Amino acid sequence: MTDFVPARYFTPLLAAFFFLMFAGDAAAARIGELVQTDPWQQMRRFFTFSDPGLRLGLIGALLFGATCGLLGSFIVVRKMALIGDAISHAVLPGVALGFLWSMDKDPLAILVGATIAGLTGSLVVELIQRTTKIKQDAALGIVLASFFAVGLCLIRMIQNNNGASKITGLKSYLFGDIAVLDRQDILTITAVVIITVLLVVLLYRPLLTIGFDREFAYSIGLPVKLLDGIFQLFLAFSIVVALQAVGVVLVSALLITPAAAAYLLVNRMHHMLWVASAIGMLSAVLGVFFSFLGSNLPTGPFMVLGASSVFLVAYLFAPRHGRVTRWLRHRSRRRDVSNENTLKSIYRILEQGAANGAGNVVQIDKLAGERRVSKAELLTDLRRLRRIGAVDLIAQGRDVMLTDAGLQRARRVVRNHRLWEVYLTNEAAYASNHVHDDAEKIEHFLSEEKVAEIEHQLDYPEVDPHGKPIPGRIGA
Amino acid sequence: MNLHRIFVEPWQSHASHYWPVFAMAFFVTVACGLIGNYLVLRRISLVGDAISHSVLPGIAIAFILTGSRSGTPMFIGALVAGVAATLLIEVLHSRSRLKQDAAIGITFSTLFAIGVILISIHGAHTDLDLDCVLFGKMDFLPGREPVFLGVPGVTVTMAVVAICVGLLIIIFYKELLVSSFDPSLAASMGINPRLVHYLLMAILSVVVVAAFISVGAILVIAMLILPAATACMLSDRLWLMMILSVLHAFISSLGGVHLAVALQVPTAPASVVVGAVCFVVVWIVSPRQGLISLWLRSHRADRAPEVRSAGNV
């Protein structure tokens, strides 16, 4: 756990926060009050941080982006994405009640109200599942929409009873508006984020255990129910923290999408937490940037699109699981196999002709016959082999000559093939006329060590089951 | 509170306003409630939510391009977006290590975000604004000119949709029933379960899109699930559940209209609140699965442990 929160990562971040928070207020209007929207000018304003409202918004975005990524990771690995969605909708009546209670946009009252509503929502889902035969999906749907409807009614009632002045404040909770964040909101968010991060650090291992293997967690005596409760509390917290800037409707996307992107990028949970937090921050900042370019645009959808773009990049280009990277890897592996098969054919022709002293040169027509491909296809393969320096085309492209590197590689493949045939015949008791197809596949993937091991185990055979000589070890 | 204002006036002096609102609410809840029974049975309730969110960009683009609020372009747009969403979910889910829930969540939130951005850029002060997405426009349906029995065209369309859904369910009752409960039995009877599934999804999309303008994108999930969930706590018979969900639809739409008048809120969320109250009441008093009977049974079981095994089977 010590590698989880190295202080050195936090120091620069904290410095940036304080700079953004207390830097002198330049003479600039708040984001929402801007009327003229020249995108270039807005972009300049964005990158010079000359707008105090924007500075606060960015701090908030970085903070809750990180928290959402952190907790979203647990949600994604626990397959709770739709639960997160339901709970995020269910906080709406809490927001309205918190507003009613304080009769103002008091962040603390709204935080408490929303957290209570979110927890009540998840409790009701649990209760419906336990006491009736209604299944989880329907229970989630019921809670999501019913709570949301109550919230909508409450908001409309508040709007009816109060002047238009306070409506904007409350309406930003639906689709998000980063411009309404003030210093008090930021302080509340910071406090919640610190508590959440601390709890995640302290409870990292237990939370991981109940997420991956509940039976095991019970068996080692973890308080699973309590931990579940704490996790629900976190979830409500993170939703509430992001609420004002992202909006009730889309906040669940900021939980799921960055974590899902991280899930595609890395394999270990503590790496995933880091990457998801970083992506969450990036998405949030992207959202602030794009919604800042126009005026009076809701922030939430842009943050979601930011997260989705990052996810798309991860989906396509993730080093191991990306679609494009996987396709490229596949292609290069297919080419390797095809290259090696061509080299092997050349070697076998040479082997047959070795007695009449033909050297390293083979006629292309003969090779095409051996490979059973058209001459044009073969030439494409041979040019590829020439690029990697395995063969040379001579006699105006009528003959092909193996280079030293090509010969070595061909010998290696043939050696692998024939050794594997001996291995299957001797050790696995295959009939000697059934071993070729298997060897044909594995010859490309046997590592040097494996081959050495097999050779040792077979006591250095010299011929394969069909009586053909096994080429000696490379360099031997 | 002025009971006269809430319960009598809507049907006397303001009848020409409230009659179409009630009719719309009723047809939306009936159509959603009937199809919702199959969603609950097949445990795919949240698909309705995903569809209603995903079609938003299609509806928005069709609205912006044509500038009209007539049904056809919106429906085509919604259809394209819906099919795109289905394909995306399938691709994300089957071609990567993501689980289905995350794939659904990412897809529908992305599409929904695109829709919200398009609407907030182009749709302000039109029939299709963010308020419509959230609250629905049941009280101020576009094109209110009455065309039939004092109800406007959109309500007639919704009524036709509701009647078609009812008829399809009656005609294909056996096929839907068998394939929902036992797909392999259905296959052995010569019913193609996949075909039935896609048919159901198609009907669901039509219902969701038709209901969009009056209930928006988010509340529709309540209209889909609440009637069926309430009904399934009262009965095990599917045909009885259907009748009960129509009853639930009637109560929630009528109650919704009156609650909306009482609280001065839009009718769509008010209907959902009434529907949710019905659900909670049934949850408490239902004879076999209700909280009270559950409590009574466990109470009795405490005193006579041998009853417990018989009672809870």
GROMACS .gro file of N, CA and C in nm, chain B residues 48-129:
model
  246
  524GLY      N    1  -3.467  -0.038  -2.152
  524GLY     CA    2  -3.559   0.071  -2.184
  524GLY      C    3  -3.495   0.205  -2.156
  525ASP      N    4  -3.427   0.214  -2.043
  525ASP     CA    5  -3.357   0.338  -2.006
  525ASP      C    6  -3.248   0.370  -2.108
  526ALA      N    7  -3.170   0.267  -2.143
  526ALA     CA    8  -3.061   0.288  -2.238
  526ALA      C    9  -3.114   0.336  -2.372
  527ILE      N   10  -3.223   0.275  -2.418
  527ILE     CA   11  -3.279   0.316  -2.548
  527ILE      C   12  -3.327   0.460  -2.542
  528SER      N   13  -3.400   0.495  -2.435
  528SER     CA   14  -3.456   0.631  -2.431
  528SER      C   15  -3.345   0.736  -2.424
  529HIS      N   16  -3.231   0.701  -2.364
  529HIS     CA   17  -3.119   0.795  -2.361
  529HIS      C   18  -3.049   0.802  -2.497
  530SER      N   19  -3.032   0.685  -2.557
  530SER     CA   20  -2.950   0.679  -2.679
  530SER      C   21  -3.015   0.745  -2.798
  531VAL      N   22  -3.150   0.745  -2.803
  531VAL     CA   23  -3.215   0.799  -2.923
  531VAL      C   24  -3.212   0.951  -2.925
  532LEU      N   25  -3.169   1.013  -2.814
  532LEU     CA   26  -3.174   1.159  -2.807
  532LEU      C   27  -3.099   1.230  -2.921
  533PRO      N   28  -2.973   1.192  -2.952
  533PRO     CA   29  -2.907   1.263  -3.063
  533PRO      C   30  -2.981   1.248  -3.194
  534GLY      N   31  -3.037   1.130  -3.219
  534GLY     CA   32  -3.113   1.111  -3.342
  534GLY      C   33  -3.232   1.204  -3.349
  535ILE      N   34  -3.306   1.212  -3.239
  535ILE     CA   35  -3.422   1.301  -3.235
  535ILE      C   36  -3.377   1.446  -3.253
  536ALA      N   37  -3.268   1.483  -3.183
  536ALA     CA   38  -3.221   1.622  -3.190
  536ALA      C   39  -3.177   1.657  -3.332
  537ILE      N   40  -3.100   1.569  -3.396
  537ILE     CA   41  -3.051   1.599  -3.531
  537ILE      C   42  -3.168   1.610  -3.628
  538ALA      N   43  -3.264   1.517  -3.616
  538ALA     CA   44  -3.381   1.523  -3.705
  538ALA      C   45  -3.456   1.653  -3.684
  539PHE      N   46  -3.469   1.694  -3.558
  539PHE     CA   47  -3.542   1.817  -3.528
  539PHE      C   48  -3.469   1.938  -3.585
  540ILE      N   49  -3.335   1.940  -3.568
  540ILE     CA   50  -3.258   2.055  -3.617
  540ILE      C   51  -3.260   2.061  -3.769
  541LEU      N   52  -3.246   1.945  -3.834
  541LEU     CA   53  -3.239   1.943  -3.979
  541LEU      C   54  -3.373   1.982  -4.042
  542THR      N   55  -3.480   1.924  -3.992
  542THR     CA   56  -3.609   1.949  -4.057
  542THR      C   57  -3.681   2.069  -3.996
  543GLY      N   58  -3.647   2.102  -3.871
  543GLY     CA   59  -3.715   2.212  -3.806
  543GLY      C   60  -3.860   2.183  -3.777
  544SER      N   61  -3.904   2.067  -3.808
  544SER     CA   62  -4.046   2.035  -3.784
  544SER      C   63  -4.057   1.941  -3.667
  545ARG      N   64  -4.172   1.937  -3.606
  545ARG     CA   65  -4.191   1.845  -3.495
  545ARG      C   66  -4.281   1.732  -3.540
  546SER      N   67  -4.293   1.712  -3.669
  546SER     CA   68  -4.374   1.600  -3.713
  546SER      C   69  -4.301   1.471  -3.680
  547GLY      N   70  -4.378   1.367  -3.668
  547GLY     CA   71  -4.323   1.242  -3.613
  547GLY      C   72  -4.222   1.172  -3.700
  548THR      N   73  -4.241   1.174  -3.833
  548THR     CA   74  -4.162   1.084  -3.917
  548THR      C   75  -4.012   1.109  -3.911
  549PRO      N   76  -3.962   1.232  -3.937
  549PRO     CA   77  -3.816   1.250  -3.932
  549PRO      C   78  -3.758   1.218  -3.795
  550MET      N   79  -3.830   1.259  -3.689
  550MET     CA   80  -3.782   1.228  -3.554
  550MET      C   81  -3.771   1.079  -3.534
  551PHE      N   82  -3.872   1.009  -3.588
  551PHE     CA   83  -3.871   0.865  -3.566
  551PHE      C   84  -3.755   0.800  -3.641
  552ILE      N   85  -3.732   0.848  -3.764
  552ILE     CA   86  -3.619   0.792  -3.841
  552ILE      C   87  -3.487   0.819  -3.769
  553GLY      N   88  -3.472   0.945  -3.723
  553GLY     CA   89  -3.350   0.979  -3.650
  553GLY      C   90  -3.332   0.892  -3.528
  554ALA      N   91  -3.440   0.873  -3.454
  554ALA     CA   92  -3.433   0.791  -3.333
  554ALA      C   93  -3.397   0.648  -3.367
  555LEU      N   94  -3.454   0.600  -3.478
  555LEU     CA   95  -3.426   0.462  -3.518
  555LEU      C   96  -3.278   0.443  -3.548
  556VAL      N   97  -3.222   0.539  -3.626
  556VAL     CA   98  -3.080   0.530  -3.662
  556VAL      C   99  -2.995   0.531  -3.535
  557ALA      N  100  -3.025   0.626  -3.445
  557ALA     CA  101  -2.947   0.635  -3.321
  557ALA      C  102  -2.961   0.509  -3.238
  558GLY      N  103  -3.083   0.454  -3.235
  558GLY     CA  104  -3.105   0.333  -3.155
  558GLY      C  105  -3.026   0.215  -3.208
  559VAL      N  106  -3.028   0.198  -3.341
  559VAL     CA  107  -2.953   0.087  -3.401
  559VAL      C  108  -2.803   0.108  -3.376
  560ALA      N  109  -2.757   0.235  -3.393
  560ALA     CA  110  -2.615   0.264  -3.368
  560ALA      C  111  -2.578   0.228  -3.224
  561ALA      N  112  -2.666   0.262  -3.131
  561ALA     CA  113  -2.636   0.232  -2.990
  561ALA      C  114  -2.626   0.082  -2.967
  562THR      N  115  -2.719   0.008  -3.025
  562THR     CA  116  -2.717  -0.138  -3.008
  562THR      C  117  -2.586  -0.196  -3.061
  563LEU      N  118  -2.546  -0.150  -3.181
  563LEU     CA  119  -2.423  -0.201  -3.240
  563LEU      C  120  -2.303  -0.165  -3.153
  564LEU      N  121  -2.299  -0.039  -3.106
  564LEU     CA  122  -2.187   0.005  -3.023
  564LEU      C  123  -2.175  -0.081  -2.898
  565ILE      N  124  -2.289  -0.103  -2.831
  565ILE     CA  125  -2.285  -0.184  -2.709
  565ILE      C  126  -2.229  -0.322  -2.742
  566GLU      N  127  -2.279  -0.378  -2.853
  566GLU     CA  128  -2.236  -0.511  -2.892
  566GLU      C  129  -2.085  -0.514  -2.918
  567VAL      N  130  -2.036  -0.413  -2.993
  567VAL     CA  131  -1.893  -0.409  -3.028
  567VAL      C  132  -1.809  -0.391  -2.902
  568LEU      N  133  -1.847  -0.296  -2.817
  568LEU     CA  134  -1.769  -0.270  -2.695
  568LEU      C  135  -1.767  -0.394  -2.607
  569HIS      N  136  -1.881  -0.462  -2.600
  569HIS     CA  137  -1.895  -0.572  -2.506
  569HIS      C  138  -1.824  -0.697  -2.556
  570SER      N  139  -1.843  -0.728  -2.686
  570SER     CA  140  -1.790  -0.856  -2.733
  570SER      C  141  -1.645  -0.845  -2.779
  571ARG      N  142  -1.598  -0.726  -2.816
  571ARG     CA  143  -1.463  -0.717  -2.871
  571ARG      C  144  -1.362  -0.659  -2.771
  572SER      N  145  -1.400  -0.646  -2.643
  572SER     CA  146  -1.300  -0.600  -2.548
  572SER      C  147  -1.328  -0.670  -2.416
  573ARG      N  148  -1.247  -0.642  -2.316
  573ARG     CA  149  -1.266  -0.713  -2.190
  573ARG      C  150  -1.371  -0.645  -2.102
  574LEU      N  151  -1.436  -0.540  -2.153
  574LEU     CA  152  -1.538  -0.471  -2.074
  574LEU      C  153  -1.659  -0.561  -2.053
  575LYS      N  154  -1.720  -0.546  -1.936
  575LYS     CA  155  -1.843  -0.619  -1.911
  575LYS      C  156  -1.961  -0.542  -1.969
  576GLN      N  157  -2.074  -0.611  -1.978
  576GLN     CA  158  -2.187  -0.552  -2.046
  576GLN      C  159  -2.237  -0.426  -1.978
  577ASP      N  160  -2.239  -0.424  -1.845
  577ASP     CA  161  -2.295  -0.307  -1.777
  577ASP      C  162  -2.215  -0.182  -1.811
  578ALA      N  163  -2.081  -0.195  -1.812
  578ALA     CA  164  -1.999  -0.078  -1.844
  578ALA      C  165  -2.019  -0.036  -1.989
  579ALA      N  166  -2.031  -0.136  -2.079
  579ALA     CA  167  -2.052  -0.104  -2.221
  579ALA      C  168  -2.181  -0.026  -2.239
  580ILE      N  169  -2.287  -0.072  -2.172
  580ILE     CA  170  -2.416  -0.002  -2.183
  580ILE      C  171  -2.403   0.139  -2.127
  581GLY      N  172  -2.341   0.150  -2.007
  581GLY     CA  173  -2.331   0.280  -1.942
  581GLY      C  174  -2.254   0.380  -2.029
  582ILE      N  175  -2.142   0.336  -2.085
  582ILE     CA  176  -2.061   0.427  -2.166
  582ILE      C  177  -2.137   0.469  -2.291
  583THR      N  178  -2.197   0.372  -2.360
  583THR     CA  179  -2.264   0.403  -2.486
  583THR      C  180  -2.378   0.501  -2.464
  584PHE      N  181  -2.466   0.471  -2.370
  584PHE     CA  182  -2.584   0.557  -2.365
  584PHE      C  183  -2.550   0.693  -2.306
  585SER      N  184  -2.452   0.699  -2.216
  585SER     CA  185  -2.421   0.833  -2.163
  585SER      C  186  -2.353   0.919  -2.270
  586THR      N  187  -2.270   0.855  -2.355
  586THR     CA  188  -2.206   0.932  -2.461
  586THR      C  189  -2.309   0.987  -2.559
  587LEU      N  190  -2.397   0.899  -2.604
  587LEU     CA  191  -2.498   0.944  -2.700
  587LEU      C  192  -2.587   1.050  -2.638
  588PHE      N  193  -2.624   1.028  -2.512
  588PHE     CA  194  -2.709   1.125  -2.444
  588PHE      C  195  -2.639   1.260  -2.433
  589ALA      N  196  -2.509   1.257  -2.401
  589ALA     CA  197  -2.433   1.382  -2.390
  589ALA      C  198  -2.433   1.456  -2.524
  590ILE      N  199  -2.414   1.381  -2.634
  590ILE     CA  200  -2.417   1.446  -2.766
  590ILE      C  201  -2.553   1.510  -2.789
  591GLY      N  202  -2.659   1.438  -2.754
  591GLY     CA  203  -2.792   1.492  -2.771
  591GLY      C  204  -2.814   1.618  -2.689
  592VAL      N  205  -2.769   1.616  -2.565
  592VAL     CA  206  -2.788   1.733  -2.478
  592VAL      C  207  -2.713   1.853  -2.534
  593ILE      N  208  -2.592   1.830  -2.585
  593ILE     CA  209  -2.514   1.942  -2.640
  593ILE      C  210  -2.586   1.999  -2.762
  594LEU      N  211  -2.630   1.911  -2.852
  594LEU     CA  212  -2.701   1.959  -2.971
  594LEU      C  213  -2.824   2.039  -2.932
  595ILE      N  214  -2.897   1.989  -2.836
  595ILE     CA  215  -3.021   2.058  -2.797
  595ILE      C  216  -2.988   2.191  -2.730
  596SER      N  217  -2.884   2.193  -2.646
  596SER     CA  218  -2.858   2.319  -2.577
  596SER      C  219  -2.798   2.423  -2.671
  597ILE      N  220  -2.738   2.380  -2.783
  597ILE     CA  221  -2.690   2.478  -2.880
  597ILE      C  222  -2.803   2.527  -2.970
  598HIS      N  223  -2.885   2.433  -3.019
  598HIS     CA  224  -2.983   2.469  -3.122
  598HIS      C  225  -3.126   2.476  -3.072
  599GLY      N  226  -3.152   2.409  -2.961
  599GLY     CA  227  -3.292   2.387  -2.929
  599GLY      C  228  -3.357   2.484  -2.833
  600ALA      N  229  -3.282   2.585  -2.787
  600ALA     CA  230  -3.339   2.674  -2.687
  600ALA      C  231  -3.463   2.743  -2.742
  601HIS      N  232  -3.563   2.758  -2.659
  601HIS     CA  233  -3.689   2.825  -2.694
  601HIS      C  234  -3.761   2.758  -2.809
  602THR      N  235  -3.743   2.628  -2.823
  602THR     CA  236  -3.827   2.555  -2.919
  602THR      C  237  -3.900   2.447  -2.841
  603ASP      N  238  -3.972   2.362  -2.917
  603ASP     CA  239  -4.044   2.253  -2.850
  603ASP      C  240  -3.948   2.152  -2.791
  604LEU      N  241  -3.828   2.145  -2.848
  604LEU     CA  242  -3.734   2.044  -2.801
  604LEU      C  243  -3.622   2.116  -2.726
  605ASP      N  244  -3.640   2.139  -2.596
  605ASP     CA  245  -3.532   2.198  -2.516
  605ASP      C  246  -3.500   2.102  -2.402
   0.00000   0.00000   0.00000
